[in-house]
Coordinates of C-alpha atoms in Angstrom, one line a residue:
M18 CA -19.4 -13.5 -16.6
G19 CA -17.3 -16.6 -17.1
T20 CA -15.4 -18.6 -14.4
S21 CA -14.3 -16.9 -11.2
T22 CA -10.6 -16.2 -11.2
K23 CA -10.4 -15.1 -7.6
A24 CA -7.3 -16.0 -5.5
N25 CA -8.7 -16.2 -2.0
T26 CA -5.4 -16.7 -0.1
G27 CA -5.1 -14.1 2.7
A28 CA -8.0 -11.9 1.6
E29 CA -9.5 -12.1 5.1
I30 CA -6.1 -11.2 6.6
F31 CA -4.9 -8.3 4.4
G32 CA -8.0 -7.5 2.2
T33 CA -8.1 -7.4 -1.6
V34 CA -8.4 -3.7 -2.5
S35 CA -6.0 -1.8 -0.2
V36 CA -4.9 1.8 -0.3
A37 CA -1.5 2.9 1.0
M38 CA -3.1 5.9 2.7
V39 CA -1.4 9.3 3.0
T40 CA -0.8 10.8 6.4
P41 CA -2.8 14.1 6.5
F42 CA -1.1 17.3 7.7
D43 CA -2.6 20.7 8.5
S44 CA -1.5 24.0 7.1
R45 CA 1.4 24.1 9.6
G46 CA 2.6 20.6 8.6
E47 CA 1.3 19.0 11.8
L48 CA -0.6 15.7 11.9
D49 CA -4.3 16.3 11.1
L50 CA -6.3 13.4 12.8
D51 CA -9.7 14.8 11.7
A52 CA -8.6 14.8 8.1
G53 CA -7.3 11.3 8.6
R54 CA -10.6 10.1 9.9
K55 CA -12.5 11.6 7.0
L56 CA -10.1 10.3 4.3
A57 CA -10.3 6.8 5.8
A58 CA -14.1 6.8 5.8
H59 CA -14.2 8.2 2.3
L60 CA -12.0 5.4 1.0
V61 CA -13.9 2.7 2.8
D62 CA -17.2 4.1 1.7
N63 CA -16.0 3.7 -1.9
G64 CA -15.1 0.1 -1.8
V65 CA -11.6 -0.1 -0.2
D66 CA -11.5 -3.0 2.3
S67 CA -8.0 -2.5 3.7
L68 CA -5.9 0.5 4.6
V69 CA -2.1 0.5 5.0
L70 CA -1.2 3.3 7.4
A71 CA 2.3 4.7 7.9
G72 CA 3.7 3.1 4.8
T73 CA 6.0 4.9 2.3
T74 CA 3.1 6.9 0.8
G75 CA 2.1 7.6 4.4
E76 CA 5.5 9.4 4.7
S77 CA 6.8 6.9 7.3
P78 CA 10.4 8.3 7.1
T79 CA 9.2 11.8 8.2
T80 CA 6.6 10.9 10.8
T81 CA 7.3 10.0 14.4
P82 CA 6.3 6.8 16.0
A83 CA 3.8 8.7 18.1
E84 CA 2.2 10.3 15.0
K85 CA 2.0 6.9 13.4
I86 CA 0.2 5.4 16.4
A87 CA -2.1 8.4 16.8
L88 CA -3.3 8.1 13.2
L89 CA -3.8 4.4 13.6
E90 CA -5.9 4.9 16.7
A91 CA -8.0 7.6 15.1
V92 CA -8.6 5.6 11.9
K93 CA -9.5 2.5 14.0
E94 CA -12.0 4.5 15.9
E95 CA -13.5 5.9 12.7
V96 CA -13.8 2.8 10.5
G97 CA -13.9 0.1 13.1
D98 CA -14.1 -3.3 11.5
R99 CA -15.3 -2.0 8.2
A100 CA -11.8 -2.3 6.9
I101 CA -8.6 -4.2 7.7
L102 CA -5.9 -1.9 9.1
V103 CA -2.4 -2.8 8.2
A104 CA 0.2 -0.8 10.1
G105 CA 3.6 0.0 8.5
A106 CA 6.2 -1.2 11.0
G107 CA 9.2 -1.5 8.7
T108 CA 12.4 0.5 9.4
N109 CA 16.1 -0.1 8.8
N110 CA 16.6 -0.7 12.5
T111 CA 15.3 -4.1 13.8
R112 CA 14.8 -2.8 17.4
T113 CA 12.8 0.1 16.2
S114 CA 10.7 -2.2 14.0
V115 CA 10.0 -4.5 16.9
E116 CA 8.9 -1.5 19.1
L117 CA 6.7 -0.2 16.3
A118 CA 5.1 -3.6 15.7
K119 CA 4.2 -3.9 19.4
A120 CA 2.9 -0.4 19.6
S121 CA 0.8 -1.0 16.4
R122 CA -0.6 -4.1 17.9
D123 CA -1.6 -2.3 21.1
A124 CA -3.2 0.5 19.1
G125 CA -5.5 -2.0 17.3
A126 CA -3.7 -2.9 14.0
D127 CA -5.0 -6.0 12.3
A128 CA -1.8 -6.8 10.5
L129 CA 1.7 -5.4 9.8
L130 CA 3.4 -4.3 6.6
V131 CA 7.2 -4.7 7.1
V132 CA 9.4 -3.3 4.3
T133 CA 12.9 -4.7 3.8
P134 CA 15.5 -2.6 5.7
Y135 CA 16.6 0.2 3.5
Y136 CA 20.0 1.9 3.0
S137 CA 21.7 -0.6 5.3
K138 CA 21.7 -3.3 2.5
P139 CA 21.8 -6.3 4.8
S140 CA 22.6 -9.8 3.4
Q141 CA 19.8 -12.3 2.8
A142 CA 20.8 -13.9 6.1
G143 CA 20.4 -10.5 7.7
L144 CA 17.0 -10.1 6.2
V145 CA 15.9 -13.4 7.6
A146 CA 17.2 -12.5 11.1
H147 CA 15.5 -9.1 10.9
Y148 CA 12.1 -10.6 9.9
R149 CA 12.4 -13.3 12.5
E150 CA 12.8 -10.7 15.3
V151 CA 9.9 -8.6 14.1
A152 CA 7.7 -11.7 13.6
A153 CA 8.5 -12.9 17.2
A154 CA 7.5 -9.5 18.6
T155 CA 3.7 -9.9 18.1
D156 CA 1.2 -12.5 16.9
L157 CA -0.1 -10.1 14.2
P158 CA 0.1 -11.4 10.6
I159 CA 2.9 -9.8 8.6
C160 CA 3.0 -8.8 4.9
L161 CA 6.6 -8.6 3.7
Y162 CA 7.3 -5.6 1.4
D163 CA 9.8 -6.2 -1.4
I164 CA 10.8 -3.0 -3.1
P165 CA 14.4 -3.1 -4.1
G166 CA 14.1 0.2 -6.0
R167 CA 13.8 2.0 -2.6
S168 CA 15.4 -0.4 -0.2
G169 CA 18.5 -1.2 -2.3
I170 CA 18.1 -5.0 -1.9
P171 CA 15.6 -7.6 -3.2
V172 CA 14.2 -10.4 -1.2
E173 CA 15.6 -13.4 -3.1
A174 CA 13.4 -16.4 -3.9
A175 CA 15.1 -18.7 -1.4
T176 CA 14.7 -16.1 1.3
I177 CA 11.0 -15.8 0.5
R178 CA 10.6 -19.5 0.8
E179 CA 12.4 -19.5 4.2
L180 CA 10.4 -16.6 5.5
A181 CA 7.1 -18.2 4.4
T182 CA 7.8 -21.0 7.0
I183 CA 7.4 -18.4 9.8
P184 CA 3.8 -18.8 10.9
T185 CA 2.9 -15.1 11.1
I186 CA 4.5 -14.2 7.8
Q187 CA 1.5 -14.6 5.6
G188 CA 1.7 -12.1 2.7
L189 CA 4.0 -10.2 0.4
K190 CA 3.6 -6.8 -1.3
D191 CA 5.6 -7.0 -4.5
A192 CA 7.1 -3.8 -6.0
K193 CA 9.8 -5.8 -7.7
G194 CA 7.8 -7.1 -10.7
N195 CA 9.7 -10.3 -11.3
F196 CA 6.8 -12.4 -12.5
F197 CA 9.0 -15.3 -13.6
Q198 CA 10.3 -15.6 -10.0
A199 CA 7.0 -14.9 -8.3
A200 CA 4.5 -17.0 -10.1
P201 CA 5.8 -20.3 -8.7
L202 CA 6.4 -18.8 -5.3
I203 CA 2.7 -17.7 -5.1
H204 CA 1.7 -21.4 -5.4
E205 CA 4.6 -22.9 -3.4
T206 CA 4.6 -20.7 -0.4
G207 CA 0.8 -20.0 0.1
L208 CA 1.6 -16.4 0.8
A209 CA -1.0 -13.8 -0.1
W210 CA 0.6 -11.8 -2.8
Y211 CA -0.2 -8.2 -3.5
S212 CA 0.6 -5.9 -6.4
G213 CA 2.7 -3.0 -5.0
D214 CA 2.9 -1.2 -8.3
D215 CA -0.3 0.1 -9.9
P216 CA 0.7 -0.3 -13.5
L217 CA 1.2 -4.0 -12.8
N218 CA -2.1 -4.6 -10.9
V219 CA -3.8 -6.7 -13.6
P220 CA -0.7 -8.7 -14.5
W221 CA -0.3 -9.6 -10.8
L222 CA -3.9 -10.6 -10.5
S223 CA -3.5 -12.8 -13.6
V224 CA -0.7 -14.9 -11.9
G225 CA -2.6 -15.4 -8.7
A226 CA -2.2 -12.3 -6.6
T227 CA -4.8 -11.9 -3.9
G228 CA -5.2 -8.2 -4.4
V229 CA -3.5 -4.8 -4.8
I230 CA -2.0 -2.2 -2.4
S231 CA -2.5 0.9 -4.4
V232 CA -1.6 4.6 -4.4
V233 CA -3.8 5.6 -7.4
G234 CA -6.7 4.2 -5.4
H235 CA -6.7 7.5 -3.5
A236 CA -8.1 9.2 -6.6
A237 CA -10.2 6.3 -7.9
P238 CA -11.2 3.9 -5.1
R239 CA -14.5 3.0 -6.6
L240 CA -13.1 2.2 -10.0
L241 CA -10.2 0.3 -8.5
R242 CA -12.7 -1.9 -6.6
E243 CA -14.7 -2.4 -9.8
M244 CA -11.6 -3.4 -11.7
V245 CA -10.6 -6.0 -9.1
T246 CA -14.2 -7.3 -8.8
S247 CA -14.5 -7.5 -12.6
F248 CA -11.3 -9.6 -12.8
E249 CA -12.6 -11.9 -10.0
E250 CA -15.8 -12.4 -11.9
G251 CA -14.0 -13.2 -15.1
D252 CA -15.1 -10.0 -16.9
L253 CA -11.7 -9.3 -18.4
A254 CA -13.0 -6.8 -21.0
R255 CA -14.2 -4.5 -18.2
T256 CA -11.0 -5.1 -16.2
R257 CA -8.8 -4.0 -19.1
E258 CA -11.1 -1.1 -19.9
I259 CA -10.8 0.4 -16.3
N260 CA -7.1 -0.4 -16.2
A261 CA -6.4 1.4 -19.6
T262 CA -8.7 4.4 -19.2
T263 CA -8.3 5.1 -15.4
I264 CA -5.6 3.3 -13.5
D265 CA -2.8 3.6 -16.1
V266 CA -3.6 7.3 -16.7
L267 CA -3.3 8.0 -13.0
A268 CA -0.3 5.8 -12.6
R269 CA 1.5 8.0 -15.2
Q270 CA 0.9 11.0 -12.9
Q271 CA 2.1 9.0 -9.9
A272 CA 5.3 8.1 -11.7
I273 CA 5.9 11.8 -12.5
L274 CA 5.0 13.3 -9.1
G275 CA 5.8 10.5 -6.6
G276 CA 3.3 8.7 -4.5
A277 CA 2.6 11.1 -1.6
T278 CA 2.8 14.2 -3.8
F279 CA 0.4 12.7 -6.4
A280 CA -2.1 11.4 -3.8
K281 CA -2.3 14.6 -1.9
A282 CA -2.6 16.8 -5.0
A283 CA -5.2 14.5 -6.5
L284 CA -7.3 14.4 -3.3
R285 CA -7.1 18.2 -3.1
L286 CA -8.5 18.5 -6.6
Q287 CA -11.4 16.3 -5.5
G288 CA -12.1 18.6 -2.6
I289 CA -10.4 16.5 0.1
D290 CA -7.5 18.5 1.6
V291 CA -4.9 16.4 3.4
G292 CA -2.2 19.1 3.3
D293 CA 1.2 19.0 1.6
P294 CA 4.0 16.4 2.0
R295 CA 6.8 17.0 4.5
L296 CA 10.3 17.8 3.3
P297 CA 12.3 16.5 1.6
V298 CA 9.2 15.6 -0.4
V299 CA 7.7 18.7 -2.1
P300 CA 4.2 19.5 -3.2
A301 CA 3.2 19.6 -6.9
T302 CA 3.8 22.9 -8.8
E303 CA 1.0 24.8 -10.4
A304 CA 2.0 23.5 -13.8
Q305 CA 2.0 19.9 -12.5
I306 CA -1.4 20.4 -10.9
E307 CA -2.9 21.5 -14.2
D308 CA -1.4 18.5 -15.9
L309 CA -2.8 16.3 -13.2
R310 CA -6.2 17.9 -13.4
R311 CA -6.3 17.2 -17.2
D312 CA -5.4 13.5 -16.6
M313 CA -7.9 13.1 -13.8
E314 CA -10.6 14.5 -16.0
K315 CA -9.5 12.1 -18.7
A316 CA -9.5 9.2 -16.2
G317 CA -13.1 10.1 -15.2
V318 CA -12.3 10.9 -11.6
L319 CA -12.7 14.6 -11.6

């Protein structure tokens, strides 16, 4: 179907279709490793080639380091080398991030996702110093995570260029959406670029992103894989169709409910119970669940 449009950079390091996986809890709100194994296997069986564990959607602010590592070990045992496992190691404390990076490496992570320090609002020089410390802690490849809407600060273009010179920093998850800034950086830096915002998946692929790190992929892993593959094969008509009829419909619900709430409610409707989010994040209401059910039916995933 036309000329291949695949951007190969970093695919073997971070994957192409990644899901920022929720952390399953039981009815008491405790970590449910069995449910974590089953969810990971389900996603991988349906075309996901990379899982981000203990990211924001994995409720990293409200899970302990021990819980993060236990989930990583359980998922590693379950899916083995069938998927790349990217461990969320980003916090707003450099020392804690270093410790988490080392523990994730020891638990079998293939790579790290390191979000910009949130709330603290460090300077760009502080960002560089933070990332240098985390990068020096292990030899695992690092994917930067630029999400100023949550962290309070962007990673500026000059900072990205500087960080890209650090050998282990090899990717960037972009939830900033500044295509004008990013398009030349993708080519200049050689970083593997990932869409970190589901409504922008196709635009990101069009400017050279390697893949997506998705939340709606919980509910539509197979269709998300088909959408990315269709793009890579040059079948833009099918790419646009899946994006319009499935991904954008689900992304509307994600925007309403929030990532963890959306993903956990959607999975429950599909018969995969991973519990409710931990406070301060709340589960969907009955009315919200009915609205979600209608949109999931419309999107062809229920």
